[in-house]
Amino acid sequence: MQLIFATNNKHKLEEVRHRLPNYKILGTQDIGCFEDIAETGSTFEENAEIKAQYILTHYGYSCFADDSGLVVEALNGEPGVYSARYSGEHNNVEANINKLLTKLRGISNRKAKFVTVICLLMDGKKYFFRGEIHGTITTKKKGVEGFGYDPVFLPDGYTKTFAELSMDEKNKVSHRALAIQKMVTRLTFN
Ligand code: IMP
């Protein structure tokens, strides 16, 4: 069985392939799709669906897509779907983290969560799978592993930020892993 994952991110493809050995998982470039699909939604669900629907409509394949971000309680859910471009510039990690820490300066409620939503379009049906991990935002960056907001995210029950954990340790508990696991369960036992 074949499924398209609407991403070109090698790490994400690897993680899903590892967990779904009975499926042939192809990325967007594997089906000749080189377009940059605009994420114009205002929720993770909307953005994941936009990407999956684009592939189904234009290429006719069963497909899934993900959208993730950081949700900070005291900032009314910011940066949310704007996590990658919080500072205005796409994927400027330094600037994004600086903006976050500046906005939280003097605020004692540091609660936050990472969220991943996967939208799967298959056999004329639409499924959503959501993974979340709760934690707090530190006042300073710590660690060099991972990416994005990892150096300032301290998962609940841990004394290390995501950037101080190994990829394996993070992948056991991450929002993305949880969402993927829910989809894997659905695809495996249905
Ligand atoms: P994407 O939808 O997976 O591309 O994630 C969008 C943005 O959310 C990323 O560019 C990061 O800024 C942030 N983000 C998502 N997942 C993580 C994570 O596991 N660690 C740190 N930042 C993340």
XYZ file of N, CA, C and O and ligand atoms in Angstrom:
783
model
N 0.827 -1.203 0.000
C 0.000 0.000 0.000
C 0.863 1.255 0.000
O 1.883 1.284 0.669
N 0.388 2.239 -0.728
C 1.185 3.459 -0.871
C 0.439 4.666 -0.296
O -0.775 4.777 -0.432
N 1.165 5.528 0.345
C 0.582 6.763 0.882
C 1.548 7.914 0.645
O 2.755 7.739 0.807
N 1.003 9.051 0.313
C 1.851 10.238 0.150
C 1.835 11.046 1.433
O 0.770 11.286 2.011
N 3.011 11.450 1.890
C 3.137 12.362 3.033
C 3.496 13.720 2.431
O 4.545 13.869 1.788
N 2.604 14.685 2.584
C 2.797 16.002 1.948
C 3.891 16.788 2.652
O 3.638 17.789 3.318
N 5.109 16.322 2.508
C 6.260 17.006 3.084
C 7.508 16.667 2.272
O 7.534 15.652 1.567
N 8.513 17.519 2.391
C 9.821 17.202 1.809
C 10.861 17.067 2.900
O 12.046 16.927 2.618
N 10.396 17.114 4.142
C 11.299 17.038 5.282
C 11.763 15.580 5.465
O 10.977 14.696 5.800
N 13.070 15.369 5.244
C 13.628 14.004 5.265
C 13.448 13.326 6.617
O 13.180 12.139 6.699
N 13.595 14.103 7.706
C 13.478 13.521 9.049
C 12.053 13.043 9.316
O 11.821 11.994 9.896
N 11.090 13.869 8.878
C 9.690 13.472 9.081
C 9.376 12.218 8.267
O 8.726 11.292 8.749
N 9.866 12.160 7.025
C 9.614 10.986 6.175
C 10.223 9.737 6.800
O 9.584 8.680 6.857
N 11.432 9.895 7.313
C 12.140 8.775 7.941
C 11.354 8.239 9.146
O 11.185 7.032 9.315
N 10.890 9.166 9.980
C 10.175 8.774 11.197
C 8.906 7.993 10.853
O 8.611 6.952 11.448
N 8.151 8.494 9.853
C 6.907 7.814 9.485
C 7.198 6.472 8.816
O 6.539 5.462 9.101
N 8.202 6.425 7.954
C 8.545 5.159 7.278
C 8.923 4.097 8.302
O 8.542 2.940 8.183
N 9.666 4.527 9.312
C 10.100 3.621 10.364
C 8.897 3.016 11.100
O 8.888 1.845 11.462
N 7.857 3.828 11.300
C 6.699 3.362 12.074
C 5.637 2.667 11.225
O 4.703 2.065 11.748
N 5.724 2.815 9.909
C 4.729 2.189 9.021
C 5.431 1.318 7.973
O 5.342 1.590 6.764
N 6.108 0.255 8.422
C 6.914 -0.537 7.475
C 6.090 -1.226 6.382
O 6.637 -1.583 5.344
N 4.789 -1.397 6.604
C 3.982 -2.070 5.587
C 3.462 -1.134 4.506
O 2.774 -1.562 3.582
N 3.757 0.146 4.654
C 3.314 1.116 3.659
C 4.514 1.672 2.912
O 5.590 1.837 3.491
N 4.297 1.963 1.641
C 5.321 2.697 0.884
C 4.973 4.171 1.034
O 3.948 4.636 0.520
N 5.807 4.900 1.785
C 5.528 6.317 2.047
C 6.381 7.173 1.109
O 7.614 7.095 1.134
N 5.710 7.977 0.287
C 6.424 8.858 -0.634
C 6.247 10.310 -0.214
O 5.178 10.697 0.286
N 7.284 11.117 -0.421
C 7.186 12.558 -0.165
C 6.644 13.264 -1.396
O 6.470 12.655 -2.453
N 6.393 14.552 -1.258
C 5.782 15.290 -2.378
C 6.687 15.297 -3.616
O 6.201 15.171 -4.736
N 8.000 15.421 -3.392
C 8.891 15.470 -4.564
C 8.936 14.130 -5.287
O 9.167 14.090 -6.487
N 8.667 13.041 -4.561
C 8.654 11.713 -5.189
C 7.519 11.572 -6.206
O 7.556 10.694 -7.063
N 6.483 12.409 -6.074
C 5.380 12.336 -7.056
C 5.440 13.521 -8.024
O 4.463 13.837 -8.712
N 6.567 14.217 -8.026
C 6.759 15.318 -8.981
C 6.112 16.620 -8.562
O 5.882 17.498 -9.387
N 5.795 16.742 -7.282
C 5.190 17.978 -6.788
C 6.277 18.853 -6.157
O 6.851 18.476 -5.138
N 6.553 19.978 -6.779
C 7.603 20.869 -6.266
C 7.018 22.208 -5.827
O 7.736 23.148 -5.522
N 5.676 22.292 -5.847
C 5.042 23.544 -5.453
C 5.169 23.769 -3.952
O 5.238 22.817 -3.170
N 5.168 25.046 -3.574
C 5.163 25.413 -2.171
C 3.692 25.650 -1.806
O 3.092 26.606 -2.276
N 3.118 24.745 -1.034
C 1.680 24.841 -0.743
C 1.476 25.858 0.386
O 1.986 25.668 1.490
N 0.770 26.929 0.092
C 0.616 28.025 1.064
C -0.238 27.582 2.250
O -1.310 27.000 2.067
N 0.269 27.842 3.454
C -0.475 27.478 4.665
C -1.289 28.689 5.097
O -0.848 29.505 5.889
N -2.505 28.785 4.566
C -3.303 29.999 4.782
C -4.351 29.837 5.883
O -5.136 30.743 6.126
N -4.374 28.684 6.536
C -5.387 28.434 7.572
C -5.073 29.148 8.880
O -3.961 29.641 9.084
N -6.084 29.181 9.770
C -5.852 29.819 11.073
C -5.801 28.789 12.197
O -5.680 29.140 13.365
N -5.896 27.497 11.843
C -5.725 26.430 12.842
C -4.784 25.367 12.258
O -4.593 25.303 11.034
N -4.232 24.526 13.143
C -3.371 23.437 12.670
C -4.181 22.492 11.776
O -3.683 22.002 10.765
N -5.445 22.261 12.164
C -6.306 21.367 11.381
C -6.467 21.897 9.956
O -6.347 21.153 8.980
N -6.778 23.210 9.863
C -6.990 23.802 8.532
C -5.743 23.681 7.665
O -5.821 23.308 6.496
N -4.598 23.993 8.244
C -3.358 23.950 7.446
C -3.011 22.530 7.004
O -2.590 22.313 5.867
N -3.192 21.565 7.914
C -2.892 20.174 7.543
C -3.840 19.730 6.426
O -3.420 19.088 5.447
N -5.113 20.114 6.543
C -6.092 19.704 5.523
C -5.799 20.373 4.169
O -5.911 19.728 3.124
N -5.416 21.650 4.209
C -5.096 22.364 2.959
C -4.009 21.608 2.187
O -4.113 21.377 0.987
N -2.964 21.186 2.912
C -1.839 20.516 2.242
C -2.248 19.140 1.708
O -1.926 18.785 0.575
N -2.987 18.378 2.525
C -3.402 17.031 2.084
C -4.378 17.142 0.912
O -4.282 16.390 -0.066
N -5.292 18.107 1.011
C -6.299 18.280 -0.047
C -5.640 18.697 -1.365
O -6.072 18.287 -2.441
N -4.590 19.500 -1.271
C -3.881 19.951 -2.477
C -3.344 18.746 -3.252
O -3.505 18.643 -4.459
N -2.722 17.837 -2.523
C -2.149 16.648 -3.178
C -3.253 15.766 -3.766
O -3.155 15.296 -4.902
N -4.322 15.576 -3.006
C -5.420 14.735 -3.506
C -6.039 15.373 -4.758
O -6.261 14.689 -5.763
N -6.300 16.660 -4.711
C -6.952 17.345 -5.828
C -6.057 17.362 -7.072
O -6.505 17.059 -8.172
N -4.786 17.714 -6.901
C -3.916 17.922 -8.059
C -3.218 16.653 -8.532
O -2.799 16.570 -9.680
N -3.061 15.676 -7.641
C -2.294 14.484 -8.021
C -3.086 13.188 -7.876
O -2.661 12.141 -8.343
N -4.226 13.256 -7.189
C -5.130 12.111 -7.110
C -4.712 10.992 -6.179
O -5.207 9.873 -6.288
N -3.780 11.281 -5.245
C -3.300 10.236 -4.332
C -3.922 10.356 -2.940
O -4.124 11.468 -2.445
N -4.141 9.217 -2.294
C -4.417 9.220 -0.859
C -3.207 9.825 -0.182
O -2.072 9.564 -0.571
N -3.466 10.614 0.847
C -2.376 11.451 1.312
C -2.586 11.912 2.744
O -3.724 11.993 3.207
N -1.511 12.212 3.451
C -1.647 12.882 4.743
C -0.649 14.025 4.832
O 0.374 14.049 4.126
N -0.983 14.984 5.691
C -0.112 16.144 5.888
C -0.151 16.521 7.349
O -1.123 16.230 8.051
N 0.913 17.181 7.808
C 0.947 17.587 9.215
C 1.165 19.092 9.346
O 1.672 19.737 8.431
N 0.744 19.616 10.464
C 1.079 20.991 10.797
C 1.333 21.046 12.301
O 0.611 20.426 13.081
N 2.391 21.753 12.679
C 2.791 21.783 14.092
C 3.081 23.197 14.538
O 3.285 24.098 13.714
N 3.164 23.356 15.840
C 3.575 24.651 16.367
C 3.565 24.664 17.883
O 3.188 23.692 18.540
N 4.008 25.795 18.399
C 4.085 26.005 19.842
C 2.921 26.901 20.266
O 2.652 27.913 19.613
N 2.250 26.507 21.356
C 1.088 27.261 21.841
C 1.377 27.702 23.272
O 1.570 26.868 24.156
N 1.451 29.009 23.498
C 1.818 29.532 24.822
C 0.584 30.137 25.497
O -0.070 31.028 24.942
N 0.291 29.618 26.690
C -0.955 29.983 27.376
C -1.066 31.500 27.627
O -2.070 32.119 27.291
N -0.016 32.086 28.211
C -0.091 33.510 28.589
C -0.112 34.438 27.371
O -0.404 35.631 27.498
N 0.181 33.902 26.196
C 0.170 34.724 24.971
C -1.047 34.376 24.108
O -1.014 34.551 22.876
N -2.094 33.906 24.762
C -3.336 33.546 24.054
C -3.097 32.614 22.866
O -3.727 32.757 21.813
N -2.187 31.667 23.049
C -1.985 30.650 22.008
C -0.897 30.993 20.999
O -0.574 30.182 20.128
N -0.323 32.192 21.087
C 0.805 32.521 20.186
C 1.993 31.612 20.500
O 2.099 31.178 21.637
N 2.885 31.364 19.564
C 2.856 31.723 18.145
C 1.953 30.819 17.294
O 1.647 31.175 16.175
N 1.500 29.678 17.813
C 0.508 28.831 17.128
C 0.878 28.514 15.685
O 2.000 28.084 15.415
N -0.063 28.760 14.776
C 0.206 28.414 13.362
C 1.277 29.318 12.749
O 1.751 29.061 11.647
N 1.660 30.368 13.487
C 2.712 31.262 12.974
C 4.085 30.925 13.545
O 5.019 31.715 13.413
N 4.225 29.753 14.168
C 5.468 29.402 14.863
C 6.713 29.565 13.996
O 7.727 30.096 14.438
N 6.653 29.134 12.737
C 7.840 29.189 11.874
C 8.189 30.626 11.497
O 9.341 30.942 11.236
N 7.192 31.495 11.464
C 7.411 32.881 10.982
C 7.007 33.900 12.032
O 6.522 34.985 11.706
N 7.195 33.566 13.306
C 6.751 34.428 14.411
C 7.411 35.807 14.350
O 6.789 36.826 14.578
N 8.692 35.837 14.008
C 9.419 37.119 13.990
C 9.195 37.867 12.677
O 9.714 38.956 12.489
N 8.449 37.260 11.767
C 8.193 37.922 10.484
C 8.951 37.257 9.354
O 8.480 37.166 8.231
N 10.119 36.737 9.696
C 10.965 36.121 8.679
C 10.837 34.607 8.804
O 10.939 34.079 9.917
N 10.619 33.911 7.703
C 10.381 32.480 7.768
C 11.579 31.723 8.332
O 12.690 31.858 7.849
N 11.301 30.929 9.375
C 12.311 30.038 9.968
C 13.565 30.723 10.492
O 14.638 30.116 10.493
N 13.455 31.968 10.942
C 14.581 32.598 11.625
C 14.473 32.231 13.109
O 13.821 32.898 13.906
N 15.118 31.102 13.444
C 14.953 30.502 14.766
C 15.369 31.465 15.879
O 14.663 31.630 16.880
N 16.528 32.098 15.704
C 17.034 33.036 16.715
C 16.018 34.138 16.994
O 15.684 34.429 18.146
N 15.552 34.751 15.917
C 14.620 35.875 16.052
C 13.288 35.415 16.651
O 12.683 36.124 17.465
N 12.845 34.217 16.264
C 11.579 33.694 16.799
C 11.683 33.494 18.315
O 10.789 33.895 19.069
N 12.786 32.883 18.749
C 12.967 32.627 20.186
C 13.126 33.949 20.942
O 12.533 34.138 22.007
N 13.884 34.874 20.376
C 14.057 36.169 21.047
C 12.718 36.872 21.222
O 12.443 37.456 22.276
N 11.885 36.824 20.210
C 10.566 37.472 20.309
C 9.743 36.821 21.422
O 9.110 37.499 22.228
N 9.782 35.487 21.453
C 9.022 34.753 22.465
C 9.497 35.119 23.879
O 8.684 35.432 24.760
N 10.814 35.085 24.084
C 11.352 35.369 25.427
C 11.085 36.831 25.828
O 10.801 37.115 26.991
N 11.142 37.712 24.872
C 10.867 39.130 25.159
C 9.410 39.302 25.578
O 9.097 39.990 26.555
N 8.502 38.668 24.849
C 7.073 38.786 25.171
C 6.737 38.192 26.533
O 5.782 38.607 27.188
N 7.528 37.185 26.944
C 7.232 36.511 28.217
C 8.007 37.110 29.396
O 7.851 36.652 30.528
N 8.809 38.134 29.115
C 9.620 38.723 30.193
C 8.703 39.243 31.307
O 7.720 39.942 31.046
N 8.988 38.835 32.540
C 8.190 39.300 33.688
C 6.880 38.559 33.877
O 6.134 38.827 34.817
N 6.571 37.623 32.995
C 5.318 36.857 33.114
C 5.615 35.532 33.818
O 6.512 34.786 33.390
N 4.870 35.257 34.898
C 5.198 34.046 35.662
C 4.547 32.791 35.065
O 5.064 31.689 35.235
N 3.415 32.940 34.365
C 2.801 31.770 33.729
C 3.569 31.427 32.463
O 3.424 32.083 31.435
N 4.394 30.376 32.532
C 5.253 29.998 31.389
C 4.717 28.741 30.699
O 5.436 28.110 29.919
N 3.433 28.390 31.000
C 2.896 27.132 30.442
C 2.780 27.182 28.918
O 2.330 28.191 28.360
N 3.162 26.068 28.291
C 3.102 25.993 26.824
C 2.918 24.546 26.401
O 3.082 23.633 27.214
N 2.549 24.359 25.150
C 2.504 22.989 24.622
C 2.898 23.012 23.149
O 2.681 24.015 22.450
N 3.506 21.923 22.717
C 3.718 21.706 21.292
C 2.548 20.868 20.783
O 2.105 19.926 21.457
N 2.071 21.219 19.603
C 0.923 20.516 19.006
C 1.274 20.079 17.588
O 1.910 20.834 16.846
N 0.889 18.858 17.252
C 0.930 18.415 15.850
C -0.449 17.894 15.480
O -1.055 17.140 16.246
N -0.935 18.313 14.320
C -2.169 17.734 13.791
C -1.848 17.121 12.430
O -1.202 17.761 11.597
N -2.280 15.882 12.255
C -2.142 15.217 10.957
C -3.532 15.090 10.350
O -4.478 14.691 11.040
N -3.655 15.429 9.069
C -4.906 15.202 8.340
C -4.636 14.105 7.312
O -3.711 14.216 6.512
N -5.437 13.057 7.358
C -5.308 11.933 6.421
C -6.544 11.873 5.537
O -7.678 11.834 6.049
N -6.334 11.899 4.229
C -7.438 11.775 3.271
C -7.266 10.444 2.552
O -6.302 10.251 1.805
N -8.208 9.530 2.838
C -8.063 8.177 2.298
C -9.433 7.555 2.080
O -10.309 7.693 2.944
N -9.608 6.883 0.953
C -10.859 6.186 0.645
C -12.075 7.106 0.797
O -13.110 6.691 1.347
N -11.955 8.337 0.372
C -13.077 9.278 0.433
C -13.388 9.764 1.835
O -14.405 10.421 2.058
N -12.506 9.457 2.787
C -12.746 9.879 4.179
C -11.644 10.806 4.649
O -10.534 10.794 4.118
N -11.974 11.583 5.697
C -11.005 12.522 6.266
C -10.819 12.208 7.742
O -11.794 12.060 8.481
N -9.575 12.069 8.160
C -9.275 11.779 9.569
C -8.309 12.836 10.107
O -7.422 13.294 9.384
N -8.482 13.175 11.397
C -7.508 14.048 12.059
C -6.893 13.311 13.245
O -7.599 12.602 13.973
N -5.590 13.478 13.431
C -4.888 12.895 14.582
C -4.100 14.019 15.241
O -3.337 14.717 14.567
N -4.286 14.187 16.568
C -3.638 15.305 17.270
C -2.711 14.774 18.355
O -3.070 13.882 19.123
N -1.506 15.289 18.386
C -0.561 14.962 19.451
C -0.157 16.238 20.161
O 0.056 17.268 19.516
N -0.056 16.168 21.502
C 0.336 17.351 22.271
C 1.344 16.949 23.337
O 1.245 15.868 23.896
N 2.267 17.824 23.628
C 3.126 17.642 24.805
C 3.173 18.962 25.566
O 3.424 20.026 24.984
N 2.912 18.856 26.872
C 2.846 20.058 27.706
C 4.186 20.317 28.385
O 4.937 19.400 28.675
N 4.439 21.576 28.656
C 5.675 21.945 29.330
C 5.676 23.417 29.705
O 4.613 24.033 29.796
N 6.885 23.953 29.898
C 7.016 25.381 30.217
C 8.130 25.996 29.366
O 9.022 25.286 28.892
N 8.056 27.312 29.228
C 9.095 28.036 28.480
C 10.134 28.540 29.482
O 9.788 29.224 30.454
N 11.386 28.185 29.233
C 12.470 28.607 30.128
C 12.774 30.098 29.898
O 12.266 30.696 28.948
N 13.609 30.669 30.769
C 13.960 32.083 30.565
C 15.196 32.231 29.686
O 15.455 33.298 29.142
N 15.953 31.117 29.562
C 17.167 31.149 28.730
C 17.234 29.903 27.867
O 16.710 28.853 28.251
N 17.926 30.007 26.742
C 18.091 28.845 25.873
C 19.055 27.844 26.506
O 20.056 28.238 27.101
N 18.728 26.559 26.352
C 19.616 25.509 26.850
C 19.607 24.335 25.879
O 18.529 23.872 25.491
N 20.827 23.856 25.517
C 20.924 22.683 24.647
C 21.116 23.052 23.183
O 20.827 24.177 22.770
N 21.622 22.069 22.433
C 21.954 22.327 21.027
C 21.294 21.331 20.068
O 21.430 21.447 18.851
N 20.574 20.354 20.623
C 19.936 19.345 19.755
C 18.635 19.915 19.182
O 18.177 20.975 19.577
N 18.029 19.130 18.268
C 16.698 19.465 17.781
C 16.655 20.691 16.892
O 17.623 21.020 16.212
N 15.534 21.389 16.936
C 15.348 22.542 16.054
C 14.297 23.473 16.665
O 13.726 23.188 17.717
N 14.045 24.565 15.979
C 12.969 25.489 16.376
C 13.068 25.933 17.828
O 14.131 26.355 18.309
N 11.972 25.801 18.546
C 11.884 26.298 19.930
C 12.420 25.291 20.962
O 12.256 25.509 22.165
N 13.029 24.214 20.514
C 13.512 23.174 21.436
C 14.365 23.701 22.601
O 14.212 23.239 23.735
N 15.274 24.682 22.369
C 16.136 25.127 23.483
C 15.399 25.839 24.615
O 15.966 26.017 25.694
N 14.156 26.266 24.392
C 13.430 26.968 25.466
C 12.197 26.198 25.938
O 11.388 26.707 26.704
N 12.047 24.946 25.481
C 10.879 24.153 25.889
C 11.295 23.052 26.853
O 12.051 22.139 26.504
N 10.762 23.154 28.076
C 11.041 22.164 29.124
C 9.795 21.297 29.294
O 8.782 21.748 29.830
N 9.842 20.045 28.806
C 8.642 19.208 28.918
C 8.335 18.881 30.377
O 9.265 18.701 31.175
N 7.053 18.821 30.727
C 6.658 18.488 32.103
C 7.276 17.155 32.516
O 7.270 16.188 31.752
N 7.812 17.116 33.750
C 8.396 15.876 34.274
C 9.856 15.708 33.912
O 10.475 14.714 34.288
N 10.424 16.650 33.164
C 11.837 16.574 32.764
C 12.633 17.722 33.384
O 12.074 18.770 33.702
N 13.940 17.519 33.509
C 14.807 18.614 33.971
C 15.665 19.131 32.820
O 16.526 19.979 33.009
N 15.424 18.589 31.622
C 16.173 19.007 30.431
C 15.219 19.564 29.385
O 14.090 19.052 29.250
N 15.696 20.574 28.644
C 14.871 21.076 27.538
C 14.888 20.053 26.395
O 15.726 19.139 26.387
N 13.991 20.253 25.438
C 13.973 19.363 24.261
C 15.335 19.372 23.561
O 15.751 18.366 22.988
N 16.038 20.512 23.618
C 17.331 20.617 22.928
C 18.458 19.945 23.697
O 19.569 19.823 23.191
N 18.168 19.529 24.942
C 19.173 18.785 25.713
C 18.921 17.284 25.653
O 19.711 16.500 26.161
N 17.800 16.882 25.057
C 17.492 15.453 24.917
C 18.037 14.949 23.583
O 18.149 15.717 22.625
N 18.326 13.654 23.510
C 18.745 13.088 22.225
C 17.504 12.989 21.339
O 16.365 13.057 21.827
N 17.724 12.821 20.033
C 16.594 12.717 19.114
C 15.692 11.541 19.503
O 14.473 11.637 19.458
N 16.328 10.435 19.916
C 15.563 9.255 20.316
C 14.678 9.535 21.524
O 13.515 9.145 21.563
N 15.266 10.222 22.525
C 14.489 10.538 23.736
C 13.314 11.448 23.383
O 12.195 11.245 23.835
N 13.574 12.464 22.566
C 12.503 13.401 22.184
C 11.417 12.677 21.370
O 10.229 12.871 21.582
N 11.859 11.819 20.446
C 10.898 11.130 19.570
C 9.979 10.163 20.301
O 8.976 9.728 19.758
N 10.340 9.818 21.535
C 9.480 8.913 22.300
C 8.253 9.646 22.843
O 7.228 9.038 23.106
N 8.401 10.952 23.075
C 7.322 11.680 23.771
C 6.778 12.878 22.992
O 5.852 13.526 23.432
N 7.355 13.160 21.836
C 7.011 14.422 21.175
C 5.585 14.434 20.635
O 4.975 13.395 20.385
N 5.071 15.639 20.465
C 3.756 15.877 19.864
C 3.645 15.175 18.515
O 2.642 14.551 18.208
N 4.710 15.268 17.710
C 4.697 14.661 16.376
C 4.608 13.143 16.482
O 3.811 12.506 15.791
N 5.417 12.569 17.393
C 5.400 11.116 17.575
C 4.013 10.640 18.013
O 3.526 9.609 17.551
N 3.377 11.409 18.911
C 2.049 11.011 19.397
C 1.016 11.034 18.276
O 0.203 10.108 18.141
N 1.050 12.085 17.459
C 0.090 12.177 16.342
C 0.341 11.052 15.339
O -0.598 10.399 14.870
N 1.617 10.817 15.045
C 1.956 9.740 14.101
C 1.484 8.400 14.653
O 0.884 7.592 13.945
N 1.706 8.182 15.961
C 1.309 6.915 16.565
C -0.199 6.689 16.455
O -0.659 5.577 16.191
N -0.968 7.770 16.639
C -2.431 7.631 16.512
C -2.813 7.236 15.090
O -3.696 6.407 14.870
N -2.145 7.840 14.101
C -2.451 7.491 12.711
C -2.020 6.056 12.415
O -2.744 5.309 11.749
N -0.852 5.667 12.918
C -0.349 4.312 12.692
C -1.340 3.293 13.261
O -1.654 2.280 12.629
N -1.856 3.563 14.460
C -2.825 2.656 15.085
C -4.058 2.515 14.192
O -4.541 1.415 13.940
N -4.534 3.643 13.677
C -5.718 3.620 12.804
C -5.435 2.828 11.523
O -6.229 2.000 11.093
N -4.271 3.051 10.930
C -3.955 2.381 9.653
C -3.657 0.892 9.864
O -3.892 0.073 8.978
N -3.159 0.564 11.029
C -2.766 -0.824 11.293
C -3.954 -1.682 11.709
O -4.040 -2.843 11.333
N -4.872 -1.108 12.476
C -5.961 -1.939 13.028
C -7.305 -1.698 12.345
O -8.334 -2.055 12.873
N -7.270 -1.044 11.175
C -8.545 -0.826 10.474
C -8.639 -1.609 9.191
O -7.706 -1.704 8.459
P 5.990 22.230 11.075
O 4.535 22.425 10.807
O 6.324 20.851 11.564
O 6.846 22.672 9.914
O 6.369 23.199 12.291
C 6.179 24.605 12.212
C 7.075 25.316 13.192
O 6.702 24.985 14.546
C 8.551 24.976 13.112
O 9.208 25.740 12.126
C 9.037 25.305 14.522
O 9.244 26.695 14.668
C 7.840 24.908 15.381
N 7.975 23.499 15.820
C 7.217 22.446 15.433
N 7.632 21.312 16.012
C 8.689 21.651 16.787
C 9.566 20.889 17.636
O 9.484 19.663 17.784
N 10.528 21.595 18.246
C 10.687 22.936 18.117
N 9.925 23.677 17.332
C 8.918 23.046 16.659
